[in-house]
Coordinates of C-alpha atoms and ligand atoms in Angstrom, one line a residue:
M1 CA 107.9 84.9 138.1
S2 CA 110.3 86.6 135.7
L3 CA 108.9 87.6 132.3
T4 CA 110.3 86.2 129.1
K5 CA 112.3 88.8 127.1
Y6 CA 112.1 88.9 123.3
H7 CA 115.0 90.4 121.4
S8 CA 115.6 92.0 118.0
L9 CA 117.1 89.7 115.4
I10 CA 120.3 91.1 113.8
N11 CA 122.5 89.0 111.5
N12 CA 120.7 85.9 112.7
Q13 CA 121.6 86.7 116.4
F14 CA 119.1 87.7 119.0
V15 CA 120.6 90.9 120.6
S16 CA 119.7 91.6 124.2
R17 CA 120.4 94.7 126.3
E18 CA 120.8 92.8 129.6
S19 CA 124.3 94.3 130.1
E20 CA 122.7 97.7 130.4
E21 CA 120.3 96.7 133.2
G22 CA 121.1 98.7 136.3
T23 CA 122.6 101.6 134.3
T24 CA 119.6 102.3 131.9
S25 CA 116.0 102.5 133.1
Q26 CA 113.6 99.6 132.4
D27 CA 111.4 102.0 130.3
E28 CA 114.3 102.7 128.0
L29 CA 115.2 99.0 127.7
Y30 CA 111.8 97.2 127.4
I31 CA 108.3 97.5 126.2
P32 CA 105.8 95.4 128.2
V33 CA 103.7 93.0 126.2
V34 CA 100.1 93.5 127.5
N35 CA 97.4 91.0 126.8
P36 CA 94.5 93.3 125.7
C37 CA 91.8 90.8 126.9
T38 CA 93.2 90.5 130.5
E39 CA 95.6 93.5 130.8
E40 CA 98.2 91.1 132.1
V41 CA 101.9 91.8 131.2
I42 CA 102.9 88.5 129.5
G43 CA 106.4 89.3 128.3
L44 CA 109.0 92.1 127.6
I45 CA 110.1 93.3 124.2
T46 CA 113.7 94.5 124.3
Q47 CA 113.9 97.9 122.5
A48 CA 116.7 98.0 119.9
S49 CA 119.2 100.7 120.8
E50 CA 120.3 103.2 118.1
E51 CA 123.5 101.3 117.8
Q52 CA 121.7 98.0 117.2
V53 CA 119.4 99.7 114.6
R54 CA 122.5 100.9 112.8
S55 CA 124.0 97.5 112.9
A56 CA 120.8 95.9 111.6
V57 CA 120.9 98.3 108.6
Q58 CA 124.6 97.5 108.1
S59 CA 123.8 93.8 108.2
T60 CA 121.0 94.2 105.7
V61 CA 123.4 96.1 103.3
N62 CA 126.1 93.5 103.7
A63 CA 123.6 90.6 102.9
F64 CA 122.1 92.2 99.9
E65 CA 124.6 91.2 97.1
G66 CA 124.8 87.6 98.3
W67 CA 121.0 87.3 98.5
K68 CA 120.5 89.0 95.1
N69 CA 122.8 86.5 93.6
T70 CA 121.2 83.5 95.2
P71 CA 119.2 81.6 92.6
V72 CA 115.5 82.5 92.6
S73 CA 114.6 78.9 93.1
E74 CA 116.6 78.8 96.4
R75 CA 115.0 82.0 97.6
A76 CA 111.6 80.4 96.9
A77 CA 112.7 77.3 98.8
C78 CA 113.4 79.5 101.9
L79 CA 109.9 81.0 101.6
N80 CA 108.3 77.5 101.4
K81 CA 110.3 76.3 104.4
L82 CA 109.1 79.3 106.5
A83 CA 105.5 78.5 105.4
D84 CA 106.0 74.9 106.5
K85 CA 107.4 76.0 109.8
M86 CA 104.5 78.4 110.4
Q87 CA 102.0 75.7 109.4
E88 CA 103.6 73.3 112.0
N89 CA 103.4 75.9 114.7
M90 CA 100.0 77.3 113.7
E91 CA 98.3 76.9 117.0
K92 CA 101.2 78.3 119.0
L93 CA 101.5 81.4 116.7
A94 CA 97.7 82.0 116.7
T95 CA 97.5 81.8 120.5
L96 CA 100.5 84.3 120.8
E97 CA 98.9 86.6 118.2
T98 CA 95.6 86.7 120.1
Q99 CA 97.4 87.2 123.5
N100 CA 99.2 90.2 122.0
N101 CA 96.7 91.7 119.6
G102 CA 93.4 90.9 121.3
K103 CA 91.8 89.6 118.1
T104 CA 89.9 86.2 118.5
Y105 CA 91.8 82.9 118.2
F106 CA 89.7 82.1 115.2
E107 CA 90.8 85.3 113.4
S108 CA 94.4 84.6 114.4
L109 CA 94.3 81.1 113.0
A110 CA 92.9 82.5 109.7
D111 CA 95.7 85.0 109.7
V112 CA 98.5 82.4 110.1
D113 CA 96.9 80.2 107.5
E114 CA 96.9 83.1 105.1
C115 CA 100.5 83.9 106.0
C116 CA 101.4 80.4 104.8
N117 CA 99.4 81.0 101.6
T118 CA 101.2 84.3 101.1
L119 CA 104.6 82.8 101.5
R120 CA 103.9 79.9 99.1
Y121 CA 102.3 82.3 96.6
Y122 CA 105.4 84.4 96.4
A123 CA 107.6 81.3 96.2
S124 CA 105.4 80.3 93.2
L125 CA 106.3 83.5 91.5
A126 CA 109.9 82.4 91.1
G127 CA 109.4 81.9 87.3
Y128 CA 107.9 85.3 86.9
V129 CA 110.8 86.9 88.8
Q130 CA 113.4 84.9 86.8
K131 CA 111.8 86.1 83.5
K132 CA 112.1 89.7 84.7
L133 CA 115.7 89.2 85.7
D134 CA 116.5 87.7 82.3
G135 CA 114.8 90.6 80.7
Y136 CA 113.4 91.0 77.2
T137 CA 114.1 92.7 73.9
N138 CA 112.2 95.9 73.4
E139 CA 110.1 95.1 70.3
H140 CA 109.2 98.7 69.8
H141 CA 112.8 99.8 69.4
E142 CA 113.8 100.3 65.8
S143 CA 117.1 98.5 66.1
E144 CA 118.1 98.6 62.4
K145 CA 117.3 102.2 62.0
H146 CA 119.5 103.2 65.0
G147 CA 122.1 100.5 64.7
L148 CA 121.6 99.5 68.3
S149 CA 119.7 96.7 70.0
N150 CA 117.6 97.5 73.1
R151 CA 117.0 95.2 76.0
I152 CA 115.2 95.7 79.2
V153 CA 116.2 93.8 82.3
F154 CA 115.0 94.1 85.9
E155 CA 117.1 94.0 89.1
S156 CA 116.4 93.8 92.8
V157 CA 115.9 97.2 94.2
G158 CA 118.4 96.9 97.1
P159 CA 118.4 96.7 100.9
C160 CA 114.9 97.7 102.2
V161 CA 113.1 98.7 105.3
S162 CA 109.5 97.6 106.1
I163 CA 107.5 99.2 108.9
L164 CA 104.4 97.6 110.1
P165 CA 101.2 98.5 112.0
F166 CA 99.6 96.6 114.9
N167 CA 96.4 95.2 113.4
Y168 CA 97.6 92.1 111.4
P169 CA 101.1 91.7 112.8
L170 CA 102.0 88.4 111.1
L171 CA 100.0 88.7 107.9
L172 CA 101.2 92.2 107.0
L173 CA 104.7 91.1 107.7
M174 CA 104.3 88.3 105.1
W175 CA 102.8 90.7 102.6
K176 CA 106.0 92.6 102.7
M177 CA 108.4 89.7 103.3
G178 CA 107.2 87.6 100.4
P179 CA 107.8 90.0 97.6
A180 CA 111.0 91.4 99.1
M181 CA 112.5 87.9 99.5
I182 CA 111.6 86.5 96.2
T183 CA 113.0 89.5 94.3
G184 CA 116.4 89.2 96.2
C185 CA 116.0 92.2 98.5
S186 CA 117.4 92.0 102.0
C187 CA 115.2 93.8 104.5
V188 CA 115.0 95.3 108.0
F189 CA 111.5 94.7 109.5
K190 CA 110.1 96.9 112.2
P191 CA 107.0 95.6 113.9
S192 CA 104.6 97.8 115.8
E193 CA 105.7 98.5 119.4
Y194 CA 102.3 97.0 120.5
T195 CA 102.5 93.8 118.6
S196 CA 106.1 92.7 118.2
L197 CA 105.7 89.4 119.9
T198 CA 104.9 87.0 117.1
T199 CA 107.4 88.7 114.7
L200 CA 110.2 88.1 117.2
V201 CA 109.1 84.5 117.9
L202 CA 109.2 84.0 114.2
G203 CA 112.8 85.1 114.3
E204 CA 113.6 81.6 115.7
Y205 CA 112.5 80.0 112.4
I206 CA 113.9 82.7 110.2
K207 CA 117.4 82.4 111.6
D208 CA 117.5 78.7 110.7
I209 CA 116.2 79.2 107.2
F210 CA 117.6 82.5 105.7
P211 CA 121.3 83.5 105.5
P212 CA 122.5 86.0 108.1
G213 CA 121.3 89.6 107.5
V214 CA 118.8 88.8 104.8
I215 CA 116.0 89.4 107.3
N216 CA 116.7 91.6 110.3
I217 CA 113.9 92.4 112.8
V218 CA 114.3 95.5 115.1
A219 CA 111.8 96.2 117.8
G220 CA 111.1 99.6 119.4
Y221 CA 109.0 102.7 119.4
G222 CA 108.6 104.2 115.9
Y223 CA 109.2 107.8 117.2
K224 CA 112.6 106.6 118.5
I225 CA 114.0 104.4 115.8
G226 CA 111.8 104.9 112.8
N227 CA 113.6 107.9 111.4
L228 CA 117.0 106.1 111.7
L229 CA 115.7 103.4 109.4
T230 CA 113.9 105.5 106.9
S231 CA 116.5 108.3 106.5
D232 CA 119.5 106.0 106.0
P233 CA 120.9 106.6 102.5
R234 CA 121.9 102.9 102.2
I235 CA 118.3 101.9 102.2
K236 CA 116.9 101.8 98.7
K237 CA 113.2 101.2 99.4
V238 CA 110.9 101.9 102.4
S239 CA 107.6 100.0 102.6
F240 CA 105.3 101.5 105.2
T241 CA 101.9 100.5 106.4
G242 CA 100.3 102.6 109.1
S243 CA 98.5 105.8 109.8
L244 CA 98.3 108.9 107.5
A245 CA 100.1 111.0 110.1
T246 CA 103.1 108.6 110.4
G247 CA 103.1 108.0 106.6
L248 CA 103.7 111.7 106.0
K249 CA 106.7 111.6 108.4
V250 CA 108.1 108.5 106.7
S251 CA 107.6 110.0 103.3
S252 CA 109.4 113.3 104.2
S253 CA 112.3 111.4 105.8
C254 CA 112.7 109.4 102.5
T255 CA 112.7 112.6 100.4
P256 CA 116.2 113.9 100.9
N257 CA 117.7 110.6 99.6
L258 CA 114.9 110.1 97.0
T259 CA 114.4 106.7 98.6
R260 CA 111.5 104.8 97.0
C261 CA 108.7 104.8 99.4
N262 CA 105.4 102.8 99.3
L263 CA 102.8 104.0 101.7
E264 CA 99.7 102.1 102.7
L265 CA 97.6 104.3 105.0
G266 CA 94.2 104.7 106.5
G267 CA 90.7 104.7 105.3
K268 CA 87.1 105.7 105.9
S269 CA 85.5 103.4 103.4
P270 CA 81.8 103.4 102.4
I271 CA 79.4 100.5 101.9
I272 CA 76.4 101.4 99.7
C273 CA 73.2 99.4 99.9
F274 CA 70.7 99.9 97.0
E275 CA 67.0 99.1 97.2
D276 CA 67.5 96.0 95.0
C277 CA 70.2 94.4 97.2
D278 CA 69.8 91.1 99.0
I279 CA 69.3 92.4 102.5
D280 CA 70.6 89.4 104.4
L281 CA 73.8 89.4 102.3
A282 CA 74.0 93.1 102.9
V283 CA 73.7 92.7 106.7
E284 CA 76.5 90.0 106.7
S285 CA 78.7 92.2 104.6
I286 CA 78.1 95.3 106.8
V287 CA 78.8 93.3 110.0
G288 CA 81.9 91.6 108.6
G289 CA 83.1 94.9 107.1
I290 CA 83.2 96.9 110.3
F291 CA 83.2 94.4 113.2
A292 CA 85.8 91.8 112.0
N293 CA 89.2 92.2 113.8
K294 CA 87.3 94.5 116.2
G295 CA 87.2 97.1 113.5
E296 CA 91.0 97.5 113.4
I297 CA 91.0 97.1 109.6
C298 CA 92.4 99.8 107.3
S299 CA 89.7 99.0 104.7
A300 CA 86.8 98.6 107.2
T301 CA 83.6 99.7 105.6
S302 CA 82.9 102.2 108.4
R303 CA 80.4 104.4 106.6
L304 CA 77.0 102.9 105.7
L305 CA 74.8 104.4 103.0
V306 CA 71.3 102.8 102.6
H307 CA 68.5 103.6 100.1
K308 CA 65.5 105.2 101.9
S309 CA 63.1 102.5 100.7
I310 CA 64.9 99.7 102.5
Y311 CA 66.4 101.7 105.3
Q312 CA 64.1 100.5 108.2
S313 CA 64.0 96.8 107.3
L314 CA 67.8 96.7 106.8
M315 CA 68.6 98.6 109.9
D316 CA 66.3 96.4 112.1
K317 CA 68.1 93.2 110.9
L318 CA 71.5 94.9 111.3
V319 CA 70.9 95.9 114.9
E320 CA 69.4 92.5 115.8
R321 CA 72.4 90.8 114.2
T322 CA 74.9 93.1 115.9
R323 CA 73.3 92.4 119.4
K324 CA 74.2 88.7 118.9
I325 CA 77.9 89.3 118.6
V326 CA 79.7 88.0 121.7
T327 CA 82.6 90.3 122.9
G328 CA 85.3 89.0 125.1
D329 CA 88.4 86.8 125.5
S330 CA 88.2 84.0 122.9
L331 CA 90.9 82.0 124.8
F332 CA 88.6 81.9 127.8
D333 CA 85.2 81.5 126.0
K334 CA 84.9 79.8 122.6
S335 CA 81.6 81.6 121.8
V336 CA 83.4 84.9 121.6
S337 CA 83.5 86.4 118.1
H338 CA 84.7 89.9 118.9
G339 CA 87.9 90.6 120.8
A340 CA 89.6 93.5 122.5
Q341 CA 91.1 96.7 121.1
V342 CA 94.9 96.3 120.8
S343 CA 95.9 98.7 123.6
K344 CA 94.6 101.1 126.2
I345 CA 95.5 104.0 123.9
Q346 CA 93.4 102.5 121.1
Y347 CA 90.6 101.7 123.5
D348 CA 90.5 105.3 124.8
K349 CA 90.7 106.7 121.3
V350 CA 87.6 104.7 120.2
M351 CA 85.8 105.6 123.4
N352 CA 86.5 109.3 122.7
Y353 CA 85.0 109.0 119.3
I354 CA 81.9 107.4 120.7
E355 CA 81.5 110.3 123.2
T356 CA 82.1 112.8 120.4
A357 CA 79.4 111.2 118.3
K358 CA 76.9 111.4 121.1
K359 CA 77.7 115.0 121.8
E360 CA 77.4 115.9 118.1
G361 CA 73.9 114.4 117.9
A362 CA 74.4 111.0 116.3
I363 CA 71.9 108.4 117.5
C364 CA 73.4 105.3 119.1
L365 CA 71.3 102.2 118.1
V366 CA 73.5 99.5 119.7
G367 CA 76.7 99.3 121.7
G368 CA 78.1 102.7 122.5
G369 CA 80.7 101.8 125.1
R370 CA 82.0 98.8 127.1
P371 CA 79.9 95.7 126.7
E372 CA 77.6 95.2 129.7
K373 CA 79.4 91.9 130.5
A374 CA 82.4 90.8 128.5
A375 CA 82.9 87.0 128.2
A376 CA 86.2 87.1 130.0
Q377 CA 87.6 85.7 133.3
D378 CA 87.5 89.1 134.8
P379 CA 85.0 91.2 132.8
T380 CA 86.2 94.4 134.5
K381 CA 89.5 94.0 132.7
G382 CA 90.3 94.1 129.0
F383 CA 90.1 96.8 126.3
F384 CA 86.6 95.7 125.2
V385 CA 84.4 98.0 123.1
A386 CA 80.9 96.7 122.2
P387 CA 80.1 96.6 118.4
T388 CA 78.5 100.1 118.0
I389 CA 76.2 101.6 115.4
F390 CA 75.4 105.2 115.2
A391 CA 72.6 106.5 112.9
N392 CA 71.7 109.9 111.6
V393 CA 75.4 110.7 111.1
T394 CA 75.7 113.7 108.9
E395 CA 78.6 114.5 106.7
D396 CA 79.9 117.2 108.9
M397 CA 80.2 115.0 112.0
T398 CA 83.6 113.8 113.2
I399 CA 82.7 110.1 113.1
W400 CA 81.8 110.4 109.4
K401 CA 85.1 112.0 108.5
E402 CA 87.8 110.5 110.7
E403 CA 89.2 107.0 110.8
I404 CA 88.2 105.5 114.2
F405 CA 89.9 102.1 113.7
G406 CA 87.5 100.4 116.0
P407 CA 84.1 98.7 116.0
V408 CA 82.0 101.8 115.2
L409 CA 79.7 102.0 112.2
S410 CA 78.5 105.4 111.1
V411 CA 75.1 105.2 109.2
G412 CA 74.5 108.2 107.0
V413 CA 71.2 109.9 106.3
P414 CA 69.3 107.6 103.9
F415 CA 69.8 108.5 100.2
E416 CA 67.3 108.6 97.4
T417 CA 69.3 108.7 94.2
E418 CA 72.3 106.9 92.9
E419 CA 74.0 110.3 92.3
E420 CA 73.5 111.2 96.0
A421 CA 75.0 107.9 97.2
I422 CA 78.1 108.3 95.0
R423 CA 78.6 111.8 96.0
M424 CA 78.4 111.0 99.7
A425 CA 80.6 107.9 99.3
N426 CA 83.3 110.0 97.6
N427 CA 83.1 112.8 100.1
T428 CA 86.2 111.7 102.0
E429 CA 89.9 112.5 102.1
Y430 CA 90.6 108.8 101.9
G431 CA 90.3 106.4 99.0
L432 CA 91.2 103.0 100.2
A433 CA 88.2 100.9 99.5
A434 CA 84.4 100.7 99.0
A435 CA 81.7 98.1 98.7
V436 CA 78.4 98.3 96.7
M437 CA 75.4 96.0 97.3
S438 CA 72.9 95.6 94.5
G439 CA 71.0 93.0 92.6
S440 CA 71.8 94.6 89.3
D441 CA 75.1 93.9 87.6
E442 CA 74.8 97.1 85.5
R443 CA 74.4 99.2 88.6
L444 CA 77.3 97.5 90.4
E445 CA 79.5 98.3 87.5
R446 CA 78.2 101.8 86.9
V447 CA 78.4 102.9 90.5
G448 CA 81.6 101.0 91.3
R449 CA 83.5 102.7 88.5
Q450 CA 82.5 106.1 89.8
L451 CA 83.9 105.5 93.3
V452 CA 87.3 107.0 93.8
V453 CA 89.0 104.1 95.6
G454 CA 91.8 101.6 95.0
S455 CA 89.8 98.5 96.0
L456 CA 86.2 97.8 95.3
W457 CA 84.0 95.0 96.6
L458 CA 80.7 94.2 94.8
N459 CA 78.1 92.3 96.9
S460 CA 80.9 91.6 99.5
S461 CA 83.2 93.4 101.8
Q462 CA 86.8 92.9 102.9
P463 CA 88.2 89.7 101.3
C464 CA 91.8 90.7 100.4
L465 CA 94.1 88.1 99.0
C466 CA 97.8 88.3 98.2
Q467 CA 97.2 87.3 94.5
C468 CA 95.4 90.6 93.9
P469 CA 97.0 94.1 93.8
W470 CA 96.0 96.4 96.7
P471 CA 96.2 99.9 95.2
T472 CA 95.0 102.9 97.1
R473 CA 93.9 106.5 96.2
K474 CA 94.0 110.0 97.6
K475 CA 95.3 110.2 101.2
S476 CA 95.1 106.4 101.7
G477 CA 98.6 106.1 100.2
I478 CA 100.1 104.8 97.0
A479 CA 100.1 101.1 96.5
V480 CA 101.0 98.0 98.3
E481 CA 103.2 95.1 97.3
L482 CA 100.7 92.4 96.7
S483 CA 100.5 90.2 93.5
T484 CA 103.0 90.3 90.7
F485 CA 102.3 94.0 90.6
G486 CA 103.9 94.2 94.1
V487 CA 106.8 92.1 93.0
D488 CA 107.5 94.7 90.3
L489 CA 107.7 97.3 93.1
F490 CA 110.7 95.5 94.6
M491 CA 112.6 95.5 91.2
E492 CA 114.3 98.3 89.3
V493 CA 114.4 98.5 85.5
K494 CA 117.6 98.7 83.6
T495 CA 117.7 99.4 79.8
I496 CA 120.7 98.2 77.8
W497 CA 121.7 99.4 74.3
K498 CA 124.2 97.4 72.2
K499 CA 125.8 98.5 69.0
L500 CA 124.8 96.1 66.2
Ligands
NAD1 P1 101.1 104.1 113.2 O1 101.2 105.0 112.0 O2 100.9 104.6 114.5 O3 102.4 103.1 113.3 C1 102.8 102.3 112.2 C2 104.2 101.9 112.4 O4 105.0 103.1 112.2 C3 104.6 101.4 113.7 O5 105.5 100.3 113.6 C4 105.3 102.6 114.4 O6 106.2 102.2 115.4 C5 106.0 103.2 113.2 N1 106.3 104.6 113.4 C6 105.8 105.5 114.2 N2 106.5 106.7 114.0 C7 107.4 106.5 113.1 C8 108.3 107.4 112.4 N3 108.4 108.6 112.8 N4 109.1 106.9 111.5 C9 109.0 105.6 111.1 N5 108.1 104.7 111.6 C10 107.3 105.2 112.6 O7 99.9 103.1 112.8 P2 99.2 102.0 113.7 O8 98.4 102.7 114.7 O9 100.2 101.0 114.1 O10 98.2 101.3 112.6 C11 97.0 101.8 112.4 C12 96.9 102.5 111.1 O11 97.5 101.7 110.0 C13 95.5 102.9 110.6 O12 95.5 104.2 110.1 C14 95.2 101.9 109.5 O13 94.3 102.3 108.6 C15 96.6 101.7 108.9 N6 96.7 100.5 108.2 C16 96.6 100.5 106.8 C17 96.5 99.3 106.1 C18 96.3 99.4 104.6 O14 96.3 98.3 104.0 N7 96.1 100.6 104.0 C19 96.7 98.1 106.7 C20 96.8 98.1 108.1 C21 96.8 99.3 108.8

């Protein structure tokens, strides 16, 4: 049976490379879409050629003026139409997302639902954007004294590029598409080479809703086509979400043109449980904070710090709860709540960290490799890693310091004082997020304010909604375009003086 091919969308046309078959190798032309739960190849992604990437940029540049001058209300209507289309096709999109990414069907459904919310939220910001376009008079400017009035207006930043990671293919796409579209920016989107499927399928809806060139989607390996996109002087903003290593490359390729660049990178976020916390709530927050989306979450609270006095009781409950998680293929068995790592590469990476942890002397309390029997048609297949907890992890150990991006929780040596907990939590090169669990509001506030992170959860972990900004600190990047704050990042300020 021949595999379906999915092509890049350029100027509202899907562009194949079938004419090159026979003269160019299959590896150069296609990326196999592998189902991480079964290891079956379920489709082929056509890699955009360099020429196609250039034409996507040109199309984005050509579309910018027209889109910028399209009334904001019409731009909002396009976002709402896309939300409606995604809503209508929710089950189809969720199934494809699970087949491509390995997350559970339930998680994919939640993602698609939140995609619709995100698009509608940005559509609802039409009034906010219009006000910024209209501008306002600078009330601090002493007009009479200088004989000049002063007005501040905002404009769409220009043609953009957005580069995406593999963990939330559709949702992160919407986090970037929403603010870019409502502010009048045209954009080339590049999904991860591992998870391009749903983005390209979405192209079917996009081409019927948005004018040509406003949204282009190019598929391919980042190391091959990424630099072409980020170093193009016609691109006025690059929005990147991915690893620190790639973020550094993207940032340096933007530098020669001084292209605006927003980086949203990795994390090694702590969750601190004080002696006065609700232990059951803490256990749920810890489990959700590291094992949801099979640990492939940038803000996963992957380092656990527990007060000495509750350490044993909390850990007993945590281990018992973790043992109940069913790992496998949720499209095969509905009881599955934990899917497969996205790719063989990611699976091997997580397994290597587990081996390193064992070698360095961490104590494995649960998990520590493949699940004994994954709930899948063929349990010998699939990139499954059992939810894993290591205790006695000291601050010099690799798994305490490095982002694993998998279902592995590192539990530090129990702490005795607040100061000790804060110091250990802040002892990381990352600064994406943190969670604090305590029954005392004063303590939550006091400790939370001392953590050097962009996002902070108090008595919870992970909820992240498009209405709230998503700032980061240290080597976790700069800021991401969520909320009205994010809309501002797609607009440029212009100041106008007029002689009185
Ligand atoms: P990655 O850095 O390997 O890849 C991200 C994207 O960059 C992919 O589309 C890839 O093709 C592209 N790319 C690779 N080389 C490039 C280059 N030279 N120029 C331009 N683009 C290039 O990241 P990943 O493995 O897909 O995702 C996992 C990482 O993403 C983790 O570190 C995770 O923490 C991070 N992440 C962060 C957030 C956040 O909100 N901070 C959200 C999701 C994921």
